[in-house]
Every structure is written in structure tokens, then in C-alpha cells.
Coordinates of C-alpha atoms and ligand atoms in Angstrom, one line a residue:
X1 CA -8.2 -7.1 13.3
X2 CA -6.6 -4.2 13.5
X3 CA -2.7 -3.0 14.7
X4 CA -0.8 0.3 16.0
X5 CA 1.4 0.0 12.9
X6 CA -1.0 0.0 10.7
X7 CA -3.0 2.4 12.1
X8 CA -0.3 4.9 12.0
X9 CA 0.9 3.9 8.3
X10 CA -3.1 5.1 8.0
X11 CA -2.5 7.9 9.3
X12 CA 1.3 8.7 7.4
X13 CA -1.2 7.7 4.3
X14 CA -3.1 10.6 4.5
X15 CA -1.3 13.0 6.4
X16 CA 1.3 12.9 3.5
X17 CA -1.1 13.0 0.6
X18 CA -0.6 9.3 -0.1
X19 CA -4.1 7.8 -0.3
X20 CA -7.7 9.8 1.2
X21 CA -10.6 7.9 1.8
X22 CA -13.2 8.5 -1.6
X23 CA -15.7 10.8 -1.4
X24 CA -14.1 12.3 2.5
X25 CA -16.2 15.7 3.0
X26 CA -19.5 13.3 2.2
X27 CA -18.7 10.7 4.8
X28 CA -16.8 8.8 2.3
X29 CA -17.5 5.5 0.5
X30 CA -16.7 2.4 2.5
X31 CA -13.8 0.1 1.0
X32 CA -12.8 2.8 -1.6
X33 CA -9.4 5.0 -1.7
X34 CA -8.5 8.2 -3.7
X35 CA -4.6 8.1 -4.3
X36 CA -2.9 11.4 -4.0
X37 CA 0.2 12.9 -4.6
X38 CA 2.5 10.9 -3.5
X39 CA 0.2 7.3 -4.0
X40 CA -0.8 7.8 -8.1
X41 CA 3.6 8.3 -8.3
X42 CA 4.4 4.8 -6.2
X43 CA 1.2 3.0 -7.8
X44 CA 2.9 4.6 -11.4
X45 CA 5.9 3.2 -10.0
X46 CA 4.7 -0.6 -9.0
X47 CA 2.7 -0.4 -12.3
X48 CA 5.9 0.3 -15.0
X49 CA 8.1 -2.1 -12.9
X50 CA 5.2 -4.3 -13.7
X51 CA 4.9 -4.4 -16.6
X52 CA 8.7 -4.0 -17.7
X53 CA 8.7 -7.0 -15.9
X54 CA 6.2 -9.2 -17.4
X55 CA 5.7 -7.5 -20.8
X56 CA 9.8 -5.7 -21.6
X57 CA 11.4 -8.6 -20.4
X58 CA 10.2 -11.5 -22.6
X59 CA 9.0 -11.5 -26.1
X60 CA 6.7 -14.0 -26.1
X61 CA 4.3 -12.0 -23.3
X62 CA 2.2 -9.3 -25.1
X63 CA -0.1 -6.2 -23.5
X64 CA -3.6 -5.5 -23.9
X65 CA -6.0 -3.2 -22.2
X66 CA -9.0 -4.5 -22.4
X67 CA -12.7 -2.9 -21.2
X68 CA -14.1 -3.3 -18.3
X69 CA -17.6 -3.9 -19.2
X70 CA -18.1 -6.6 -21.1
X71 CA -20.9 -8.8 -22.7
X72 CA -23.6 -10.2 -19.8
X73 CA -22.4 -14.3 -22.0
X74 CA -18.6 -13.4 -20.7
X75 CA -19.6 -14.3 -16.8
X76 CA -22.0 -16.7 -17.7
X77 CA -19.5 -19.2 -19.3
X78 CA -16.7 -17.7 -16.8
X79 CA -18.6 -19.5 -13.9
X80 CA -19.2 -15.7 -11.7
X81 CA -23.1 -15.6 -12.3
X82 CA -23.4 -19.3 -11.0
X83 CA -20.3 -19.5 -8.4
X84 CA -18.7 -16.2 -7.7
X85 CA -20.0 -16.3 -4.8
X86 CA -18.3 -15.7 -0.9
X87 CA -19.8 -17.4 2.3
X88 CA -21.0 -14.3 4.7
X89 CA -22.4 -14.5 8.3
X90 CA -23.2 -11.5 10.7
X91 CA -22.0 -11.3 14.7
X92 CA -25.8 -10.2 16.0
X93 CA -24.4 -8.6 19.0
X94 CA -21.8 -6.2 17.4
X95 CA -23.5 -6.7 13.6
X96 CA -20.6 -6.9 12.1
X97 CA -19.9 -9.4 8.7
X98 CA -17.3 -12.0 8.3
X99 CA -16.6 -14.3 6.0
X100 CA -17.2 -17.8 7.6
X101 CA -14.3 -18.8 5.3
X102 CA -11.6 -16.1 6.8
X103 CA -12.3 -17.0 10.5
X104 CA -11.4 -20.2 9.8
X105 CA -8.5 -19.6 8.3
X106 CA -7.4 -17.0 11.3
X107 CA -8.3 -19.3 14.1
X108 CA -6.1 -22.0 12.3
X109 CA -3.3 -19.1 12.5
X110 CA -4.0 -17.8 16.4
X111 CA -3.6 -22.4 17.3
X112 CA -0.3 -23.0 15.8
X113 CA 1.0 -19.3 16.6
X114 CA -0.1 -20.8 20.3
X115 CA 2.1 -23.3 19.3
X116 CA -1.3 -26.3 19.1
X117 CA -0.3 -27.6 16.1
X118 CA -2.0 -31.0 16.2
X119 CA -5.2 -29.4 16.6
X120 CA -4.3 -26.3 14.3
X121 CA -3.8 -30.1 11.8
X122 CA -7.4 -31.0 13.0
X123 CA -9.7 -28.1 12.3
X124 CA -7.6 -27.5 8.8
X125 CA -8.2 -30.7 7.5
X126 CA -12.4 -30.1 9.3
X127 CA -11.8 -26.4 7.5
X128 CA -10.5 -28.5 3.9
X129 CA -13.9 -30.8 4.4
X130 CA -16.4 -28.2 4.7
X131 CA -15.4 -26.1 1.9
X132 CA -16.0 -29.1 -0.3
X133 CA -19.0 -30.1 1.2
X134 CA -21.8 -30.6 -0.7
X135 CA -23.6 -27.7 1.5
X136 CA -20.7 -25.8 1.9
X137 CA -22.3 -22.4 3.8
X138 CA -24.0 -25.6 7.3
X139 CA -20.4 -27.4 6.7
X140 CA -18.7 -23.9 8.4
X141 CA -21.4 -22.9 10.4
X142 CA -21.1 -25.8 12.0
X143 CA -17.4 -25.5 12.0
X144 CA -17.5 -22.0 13.3
X145 CA -19.9 -23.3 16.9
X146 CA -18.2 -26.3 17.0
X147 CA -14.6 -24.9 17.8
X148 CA -15.9 -21.8 19.6
X149 CA -15.2 -18.5 17.6
X150 CA -16.1 -15.8 19.1
X151 CA -16.5 -12.2 17.0
X152 CA -13.6 -10.5 16.7
X153 CA -14.2 -8.1 17.2
X154 CA -17.3 -7.7 19.8
X155 CA -15.5 -11.3 21.8
X156 CA -19.4 -12.5 21.4
X157 CA -20.0 -16.0 20.6
X158 CA -23.9 -15.2 18.4
X159 CA -24.0 -15.7 15.2
X160 CA -26.3 -16.2 12.1
X161 CA -26.4 -19.1 9.6
X162 CA -24.1 -18.5 6.9
X163 CA -25.2 -17.6 3.3
X164 CA -23.7 -17.5 0.1
X165 CA -23.6 -13.9 -1.9
X166 CA -22.6 -13.1 -4.7
X167 CA -19.8 -9.9 -4.9
X168 CA -20.2 -8.8 -9.1
X169 CA -21.6 -5.4 -9.2
X170 CA -24.4 -5.2 -11.8
X171 CA -25.9 -2.1 -13.3
X172 CA -28.4 -1.3 -16.8
X173 CA -26.4 -0.4 -20.7
X174 CA -28.3 2.5 -23.1
X175 CA -31.2 4.0 -22.2
X176 CA -33.5 2.8 -21.5
X177 CA -33.8 0.2 -18.9
X178 CA -34.8 -3.1 -20.5
X179 CA -35.1 -6.5 -19.6
X180 CA -31.7 -7.1 -21.6
X181 CA -29.9 -4.5 -20.4
X182 CA -28.1 -5.9 -16.7
X183 CA -24.6 -6.0 -17.1
X184 CA -22.2 -5.8 -14.9
X185 CA -18.7 -4.4 -13.9
X186 CA -15.6 -6.7 -14.1
X187 CA -14.5 -8.6 -11.1
X188 CA -11.3 -9.9 -13.3
X189 CA -9.3 -9.1 -15.7
X190 CA -9.2 -12.3 -16.5
X191 CA -11.6 -12.9 -19.1
X192 CA -10.7 -9.9 -20.9
X193 CA -7.6 -11.8 -22.2
X194 CA -8.6 -14.4 -22.5
X195 CA -11.8 -13.4 -25.2
X196 CA -9.3 -11.3 -26.7
X197 CA -6.6 -15.1 -26.7
X198 CA -7.6 -14.7 -30.7
X199 CA -7.0 -11.5 -31.9
X200 CA -3.5 -11.2 -29.8
X201 CA -2.9 -14.7 -31.3
X202 CA -4.0 -13.6 -35.2
X203 CA -2.0 -10.5 -35.2
X204 CA 0.7 -10.6 -33.3
X205 CA 3.9 -13.0 -33.7
X206 CA 3.3 -14.9 -30.9
X207 CA 3.3 -18.8 -30.4
X208 CA 2.9 -21.0 -28.1
X209 CA 3.6 -21.4 -25.1
X210 CA 2.5 -17.6 -24.9
X211 CA 1.3 -15.0 -22.7
X212 CA -1.3 -11.8 -22.5
X213 CA -0.7 -9.4 -20.0
X214 CA -2.7 -6.3 -18.7
X215 CA -3.2 -4.4 -15.6
X216 CA -6.5 -2.9 -15.4
X217 CA -9.2 -1.7 -12.8
X218 CA -11.5 -4.7 -11.6
X219 CA -14.9 -4.8 -9.0
X220 CA -16.3 -6.6 -6.1
X221 CA -19.1 -6.0 -3.9
X222 CA -16.4 -7.1 -0.9
X223 CA -18.4 -7.7 2.3
X224 CA -15.4 -7.3 5.0
X225 CA -14.1 -4.0 4.1
X226 CA -12.4 -2.5 7.2
X227 CA -8.6 -2.7 5.9
X228 CA -7.9 0.2 4.1
X229 CA -6.3 0.0 0.6
X230 CA -6.0 -4.8 1.7
X231 CA -9.6 -5.3 0.4
X232 CA -11.1 -2.6 -1.5
X233 CA -14.5 -2.8 -3.5
X234 CA -13.1 -1.0 -6.7
X235 CA -8.7 -2.5 -7.6
X236 CA -6.6 -2.3 -9.9
X237 CA -5.5 -6.1 -11.2
X238 CA -1.9 -6.7 -12.9
X239 CA -2.2 -10.1 -14.5
X240 CA -0.9 -12.6 -16.9
X241 CA -2.2 -15.8 -19.0
X242 CA 0.4 -18.1 -19.9
X243 CA -0.8 -20.2 -22.7
X244 CA 0.7 -23.3 -22.7
X245 CA 1.0 -27.1 -25.0
X246 CA -2.1 -29.1 -22.1
X247 CA 0.2 -31.2 -20.0
X248 CA 2.8 -28.6 -19.6
X249 CA 1.2 -26.1 -17.8
X250 CA 2.5 -27.8 -14.2
X251 CA 5.7 -27.0 -15.8
X252 CA 5.1 -22.9 -16.1
X253 CA 3.3 -23.2 -12.5
X254 CA 6.2 -24.1 -11.6
X255 CA 8.7 -20.9 -13.8
X256 CA 5.9 -18.4 -12.9
X257 CA 6.3 -19.5 -8.6
X258 CA 10.1 -18.0 -8.5
X259 CA 9.9 -15.7 -10.9
X260 CA 6.2 -13.6 -8.8
X261 CA 8.0 -14.4 -6.3
X262 CA 11.5 -12.9 -7.0
X263 CA 9.5 -10.0 -7.9
X264 CA 8.9 -9.0 -4.7
X265 CA 11.8 -9.2 -4.1
X266 CA 13.1 -7.3 -6.0
X267 CA 11.5 -4.2 -5.1
X268 CA 12.6 -4.5 -1.4
X269 CA 10.2 -6.9 0.2
X270 CA 12.2 -9.5 2.4
X271 CA 11.9 -13.3 1.5
X272 CA 11.3 -13.4 5.2
X273 CA 8.7 -12.3 4.6
X274 CA 6.8 -14.1 1.7
X275 CA 5.6 -17.2 2.3
X276 CA 3.2 -19.4 0.0
X277 CA -0.2 -20.5 0.9
X278 CA -1.0 -24.1 -0.7
X279 CA -4.9 -23.8 -2.1
X280 CA -7.1 -26.3 0.5
X281 CA -9.8 -25.9 -2.0
X282 CA -9.0 -24.4 -5.5
X283 CA -11.1 -22.1 -7.2
X284 CA -13.7 -24.1 -9.7
X285 CA -11.6 -23.9 -12.9
X286 CA -8.2 -24.8 -11.8
X287 CA -5.6 -27.7 -11.4
X288 CA -3.2 -26.2 -8.7
X289 CA -3.1 -22.6 -7.1
X290 CA -0.6 -21.3 -4.0
X291 CA -1.1 -17.6 -3.2
X292 CA 2.4 -15.8 -1.7
X293 CA 1.1 -13.9 0.9
X294 CA 3.3 -11.1 2.7
X295 CA 3.2 -10.2 6.1
X296 CA 1.0 -7.1 6.6
X297 CA 1.6 -5.9 10.5
X298 CA -2.2 -7.5 11.0
X299 CA -0.8 -11.1 9.7
X300 CA -0.3 -13.2 7.2
X301 CA -2.4 -11.5 3.2
X302 CA -2.3 -12.9 0.1
X303 CA -1.2 -10.2 -2.5
X304 CA -1.1 -12.0 -5.7
X305 CA -2.1 -16.0 -6.7
X306 CA -0.6 -18.2 -9.5
X307 CA -3.4 -20.8 -10.7
X308 CA -2.5 -23.3 -13.1
X309 CA -6.4 -22.7 -15.0
X310 CA -6.4 -25.9 -17.2
X311 CA -8.4 -25.5 -20.1
X312 CA -11.5 -24.1 -18.2
X313 CA -12.2 -20.9 -19.5
X314 CA -11.1 -20.7 -23.2
X315 CA -13.7 -24.5 -23.4
X316 CA -16.1 -22.4 -22.3
X317 CA -16.0 -19.5 -24.4
X318 CA -16.2 -21.8 -26.8
X319 CA -18.6 -23.5 -26.0
X320 CA -21.0 -20.3 -24.9
X321 CA -19.2 -18.4 -27.7
X322 CA -19.6 -20.5 -30.7
X323 CA -16.2 -19.8 -31.8
X324 CA -13.2 -21.6 -31.8
X325 CA -10.6 -21.5 -29.1
X326 CA -8.0 -23.9 -30.5
X327 CA -4.8 -23.3 -31.8
X328 CA -3.4 -25.1 -34.9
X329 CA -0.1 -27.1 -33.4
X330 CA 2.8 -27.6 -36.2
X331 CA 4.6 -29.9 -35.9
X332 CA 1.7 -33.0 -34.5
X333 CA -0.8 -31.2 -37.4
X334 CA -4.0 -31.4 -34.7
X335 CA -6.5 -28.1 -33.0
X336 CA -6.4 -27.6 -29.2
X337 CA -7.4 -25.8 -27.0
X338 CA -3.9 -24.2 -24.7
X339 CA -3.8 -24.6 -21.0
X340 CA -3.4 -21.7 -19.3
X341 CA -1.6 -20.7 -15.7
X342 CA -2.3 -17.0 -14.4
X343 CA -0.8 -14.6 -12.2
X344 CA -2.9 -12.5 -10.6
X345 CA -0.8 -10.1 -8.0
X346 CA -3.4 -6.7 -6.7
X347 CA -1.6 -3.3 -7.5
X348 CA -2.9 -2.1 -4.6
X349 CA -2.5 -4.5 -2.1
X350 CA 1.2 -4.8 -4.0
X351 CA 1.5 -0.9 -3.2
X352 CA -0.9 -0.9 0.6
X353 CA 2.8 -4.2 1.2
X354 CA 4.8 -1.5 -0.2
X355 CA 3.7 1.3 2.1
X356 CA 3.9 -1.6 5.7
X357 CA 7.5 -3.1 4.6
X358 CA 9.7 0.6 4.0
X359 CA 7.1 2.8 7.0
X360 CA 9.9 3.1 9.7
X361 CA 10.7 5.2 13.0
X362 CA 14.1 5.8 13.5
X363 CA 16.0 8.1 15.7
X364 CA 18.6 10.8 14.5
X365 CA 21.1 13.3 16.6
X366 CA 18.8 12.6 19.5
X367 CA 14.6 14.2 17.4
X368 CA 12.9 11.2 15.9
X369 CA 12.0 10.7 12.4
X370 CA 9.6 8.8 10.3
X371 CA 11.0 7.4 7.2
X372 CA 9.3 5.3 4.5
X373 CA 12.4 3.1 3.1
X374 CA 10.9 2.9 -0.7
X375 CA 13.8 1.2 -3.1
X376 CA 14.6 3.7 -5.4
X377 CA 12.6 1.4 -8.1
X378 CA 9.5 2.5 -7.0
X379 CA 9.8 5.7 -4.7
X380 CA 7.3 8.4 -5.8
X381 CA 9.9 11.3 -4.8
X382 CA 13.5 10.4 -6.1
X383 CA 15.0 13.5 -4.7
X384 CA 14.7 16.4 -3.1
X385 CA 16.5 19.7 -4.0
X386 CA 17.0 22.1 -1.2
X387 CA 18.5 25.6 -1.3
X388 CA 20.0 26.3 2.3
X389 CA 19.3 30.0 2.2
X390 CA 16.8 31.8 0.2
X391 CA 19.9 34.7 -1.1
X392 CA 23.0 34.7 -2.5
X393 CA 21.8 32.7 -5.5
X394 CA 21.2 29.9 -3.8
X395 CA 18.0 29.6 -5.1
X396 CA 18.5 29.9 -8.9
X397 CA 21.1 27.4 -8.6
X398 CA 19.4 24.4 -6.7
X399 CA 16.1 25.9 -9.5
X400 CA 18.0 24.8 -12.7
X401 CA 19.5 21.8 -10.4
X402 CA 15.9 21.2 -10.1
X403 CA 14.8 21.5 -13.9
X404 CA 17.7 19.7 -15.0
X405 CA 16.8 15.8 -13.2
X406 CA 13.7 16.5 -13.5
X407 CA 13.1 16.4 -16.9
X408 CA 14.0 11.6 -16.0
X409 CA 13.1 11.8 -12.4
X410 CA 10.3 13.3 -9.8
X411 CA 12.2 15.7 -8.1
X412 CA 10.7 17.7 -5.1
X413 CA 11.6 21.5 -4.9
X414 CA 11.4 22.6 -1.0
X415 CA 13.4 25.9 0.0
X416 CA 10.8 26.9 3.0
X417 CA 11.5 25.6 6.7
X418 CA 14.8 25.1 8.1
X419 CA 16.7 22.2 7.0
X420 CA 16.4 19.9 9.2
X421 CA 12.5 19.6 8.2
X422 CA 13.1 19.7 4.5
X423 CA 14.9 16.8 5.1
X424 CA 12.4 15.2 7.4
X425 CA 9.9 15.9 5.1
X426 CA 11.5 14.0 2.5
X427 CA 12.3 11.4 4.4
X428 CA 8.2 10.9 4.5
X429 CA 7.8 11.4 1.4
X430 CA 10.7 8.3 0.4
X431 CA 12.6 10.1 -1.3
X432 CA 15.9 8.5 -1.4
X433 CA 18.3 11.1 -1.7
X434 CA 18.3 15.2 -0.9
X435 CA 20.3 17.4 -2.5
X436 CA 21.5 21.4 -1.0
X437 CA 23.1 24.1 -2.5
X438 CA 25.4 26.1 0.2
X439 CA 27.9 28.7 -0.4
X440 CA 30.5 26.2 -0.5
X441 CA 28.2 25.3 -3.6
X442 CA 28.8 28.7 -5.2
X443 CA 32.1 29.1 -4.4
X444 CA 32.6 25.6 -7.3
X445 CA 32.6 23.1 -4.4
X446 CA 29.5 20.9 -5.6
X447 CA 26.5 20.4 -3.7
X448 CA 25.7 18.2 -0.8
X449 CA 24.6 14.6 -1.7
X450 CA 22.1 13.0 1.5
X451 CA 20.9 9.3 1.2
X452 CA 18.2 9.1 2.6
X453 CA 18.7 5.8 4.3
X454 CA 22.4 6.1 5.6
X455 CA 22.6 9.5 6.9
X456 CA 25.9 9.8 4.7
X457 CA 26.8 12.9 3.0
X458 CA 28.8 13.2 0.0
X459 CA 29.9 15.9 -2.5
X460 CA 29.5 16.1 -5.8
X461 CA 30.1 18.9 -8.3
X462 CA 27.3 20.4 -10.1
X463 CA 28.0 18.6 -13.8
X464 CA 28.3 15.0 -12.4
X465 CA 24.4 15.0 -10.1
X466 CA 22.7 13.8 -12.6
X467 CA 24.6 11.0 -13.5
X468 CA 24.9 10.2 -9.8
X469 CA 20.9 9.9 -9.7
X470 CA 21.1 8.0 -12.4
X471 CA 23.7 5.4 -11.0
X472 CA 21.8 5.8 -7.4
X473 CA 18.2 5.1 -8.4
X474 CA 19.8 1.7 -10.2
X475 CA 21.4 0.7 -7.6
X476 CA 25.3 1.3 -8.6
X477 CA 25.6 4.5 -6.2
Ligands
ATP501 P1 -8.9 -13.0 -0.9 O1 -9.1 -14.2 -0.9 O2 -8.4 -11.9 -0.4 O3 -10.6 -12.4 -1.5 P2 -9.0 -14.2 -3.9 O4 -7.8 -14.3 -3.4 O5 -11.0 -13.6 -4.1 O6 -8.0 -12.7 -2.8 P3 -7.6 -13.3 -6.6 O7 -9.6 -13.5 -7.0 O8 -6.8 -14.4 -6.5 O9 -8.4 -12.6 -5.3 O10 -7.6 -11.8 -7.4 C1 -6.4 -11.8 -7.5 C2 -5.4 -11.0 -6.6 O11 -6.3 -9.0 -6.7 C3 -5.0 -11.6 -4.8 O12 -4.0 -11.5 -4.8 C4 -5.0 -9.6 -4.0 O13 -3.8 -8.8 -4.8 C5 -6.3 -9.1 -5.7 N1 -7.4 -8.7 -4.9 C6 -8.1 -9.3 -4.9 N2 -9.5 -8.8 -4.5 C7 -9.7 -7.4 -4.0 C8 -10.2 -6.4 -3.2 N3 -11.3 -6.5 -3.0 N4 -9.1 -5.8 -3.0 C9 -7.9 -5.2 -2.9 N5 -8.2 -6.3 -4.1 C10 -8.1 -7.7 -4.1

């Protein structure tokens, strides 16, 4: 699926240094991307917002940073070796590969958007049955054929069978590639948390219910990799596992559903662009699962999953490692394996959502401009500082203000080109404020501060600038 708006956003990402194709000079590597100077700031800000909200704001949540490489038994215990598959199907006409389940989901969405609700409900029912069928690939294949779903790129109706494909990347460890040296790049960060569960419990003061949070890379050999940073083979996850008393997991699940939704809204995503998507067939470990979806220009897509994972992971690790995964409950004097509720958000997908939401075009004084209207908390550059002219002491004053702000904020100093062009550059980078030093500044009249969104310009005394910027970044100005 493509969209002009999405294409414009990806073009802007490259032009302004948010995101580049990985290894571009060698023709690029599929579904892997590098973040440029603006992108890395945006991503860091999202990461920090998440960490502050999950770890610092909750006295019962601790952070960790586990290794990407883990003992191969971890992935046997977690079920990934046997069950981390996606059903793939090839369009013989275009030679393109798709996820069979997603073809059906998109077909249902199309039916609904055309008002064919009854038909959509019937297909939905058959889809659920297919996902639960013993021979799931075969059932999905028949559904695609009977619904006459066509290749999204070719429009053809010429499919291969549906096959299961394991998405873990395998590599060798050590100097000699022996039989026992195969390991995997982790496909999710969650298992790093489960295997450290007792370590965290033993070394911190947390008591059940408590959470462990982690942000880090994950790797999946994705079949469909044509959606920019939406679906990558190397990406980052922001995950939190919340350990609770068995029987209380659904309460915790509801709590984290609403807290995660609110976090996205606080980052500037309107609630009207978010929706819930309940899993038809929760993953093998879950007793309830829901996704938060965002309305991307390419359609509604998942950005975060909230899963009630039962005691599946800890029980399996207890079984496979022989180590106790229980905790002692003082109140009842008994031991038990906690249940777990997980919040699992894609860092890169959150960044893409913020890019899509921020992107807009408008006309100012008869000239069109592109604006990235990021919330101040995530904006990669907070303030642009310009001397109106490159003379009469204006650059010196502008640099002094830049230096004063730089201690706390990412500030961009620019003295080249017309003032209109400099504003437009900062609008495209998404800087909420621009400060201009002009003749009046030299005469003690303060600086001009321009607001990116309202275009309002106010004069602020030199000495008040840091406080003014602070208030604006915290949403108080
Ligand atoms: P999808 O159905 O889109 O493949 P998933 O349900 O497999 O996603 P989870 O395993 O629940 O995803 O992972 C949690 C989060 O990690 C997702 O909500 C998403 O934001 C992110 N994520 C998963 N796979 C990728 C990927 N290939 N590229 C970027 N982000 C990803």
C-alpha cells in the first residue's frame, strides 16, 4: 500500500536528515535504516519520554539493559524456535511476497470501508477459524482463494501456497563454527527481562506487583519489508513486563491499556487517530491481547501491543533452566510463579507515527511551507537562533544566547540566507521556537521569538529568554 502523503514524508525524512537507507552507497539493505542528525534526536526524545514515564514515574518499576545475544535455550523455552512463524504467500505475477494474514485483514478493512458490514463480519469469522485451524496455512490459503483477494501490487490472482517462515536471525558464536555454536539475535526484548526476573527481585526493593522495563534492539527476518521504518529487520522495542499475583492479571491489563493509550495522546497524537485492535488469536502465551493502532497514511497499523502473558514465560524458563522462578508471598506464606502483563511498543514505529502526525503543509503570506508540528517534548531541535544580519554585533549576541540555551536544549544557530528561508528550514525540522536578534535587540529591546504553529511573534527581554524557552518546552508559555 502506498500513499502520496507517506511518500512525501519519507522524502522529507531523507532530505532533512531524519532517516537514511542503510548502506545506501551500496544500493541499500532491505528493511534496515539509519537515523540522521534530526532523526536521532527525535528518537532519543521518545526513548527518554518513555523511560521517564515508565521507570522514573513508578516506584515499583525498575529498568535493565540485557544483552542481544542470549543462550539458545532461551528461545526453545520461550517457544520462538517452534512457533515464531509468519504465514507467507507469493504473488506469482509480481514475484512479491506478502503475509497471508495481513492480506485477509486488509480485505476485511476494505469491505468495512465500503459499508459491506455483513460480508466483512462473515469473512472475519472465517478468518478467526482459519487462524485457529490445525492446518492454518492451508485454511488461510483457501480463504484468500474463495474471497478472490488479488495481489496488492499486480492486481493479479495468481498465488502460491501459504508457507510458514521462522523469523529469527541465526548466527554463529565463537571462533570455530561447531554444531553447538548457533545462536539467535533476539526477536524481542522481553526474554531478557524474564531471565533476569530473580536478579532484579534479589537486588532491588521491589515487591509484587512490580515491573521491569527495557529499551533495546530486536531483530526479525520480516517477509514484507516495504513500509519504510514501519517494518524493519532491525528495530528497537520499549517493553515493560509487569509481574502480578495470579488472578489479578486482567485488572493490571486494563490499567496498562489505559496508561499506554494516554502516553501516546500526551505525545501529541489525537485520540481520534488511535484505536484498539483486539487479537483474534492471541499469541501462544497470552490470555488476553490488544494492540493500539494508529491511522498511518498507509492505513491503520499497530504501534504497541498490551498482552496478558500469564505465567507462560516464567514457567517455561523454570522448566528449561531448572531454576526456581517463584516468589514467596509473605501474606499467605506460599510460593507462586507470578503472572505477567506486558506493554510492548516499537520505538521506530512511534517515531514514524510522530513524523506522520507532525507533517503538514500550509500557506503563509502567499508562500507554501512544510511544517513538522512536533510536540515540544519530542521536537529534535527546540530553538533556532538567528542574527538578522551578519554584522553590527548581531552574530555575537545571537551566539551568546545560543550558548546560554545550549546547556539545556538542542539549539540550532543559523546566520545564512534570508530570514524567511531560515524560518522555513526550522519549520521543516520541527523547531517549536525561533529567536531573532535584530537592531532593536542591540538597543535593549529584547529578541523576537516566533512560534512555529501560531506564527505569533513576541518580544522577550534577553535575560528572560531561558525562562521563556523552558516554559514553552513544558507547555506553559
Ligand atoms: P506486526 O503484527 O506488525 O508484525 P507484532 O504483533 O509481531 O507486529 P509484537 O511482537 O507485538 O509485534 O512487537 C511489539 C511492537 O514491536 C509492535 O507493536 C511494533 O511497534 C514493534 N515491532 C514489531 N515488529 C517490528 C518491525 N519489524 N519493525 C519495527 N517495529 C516492529
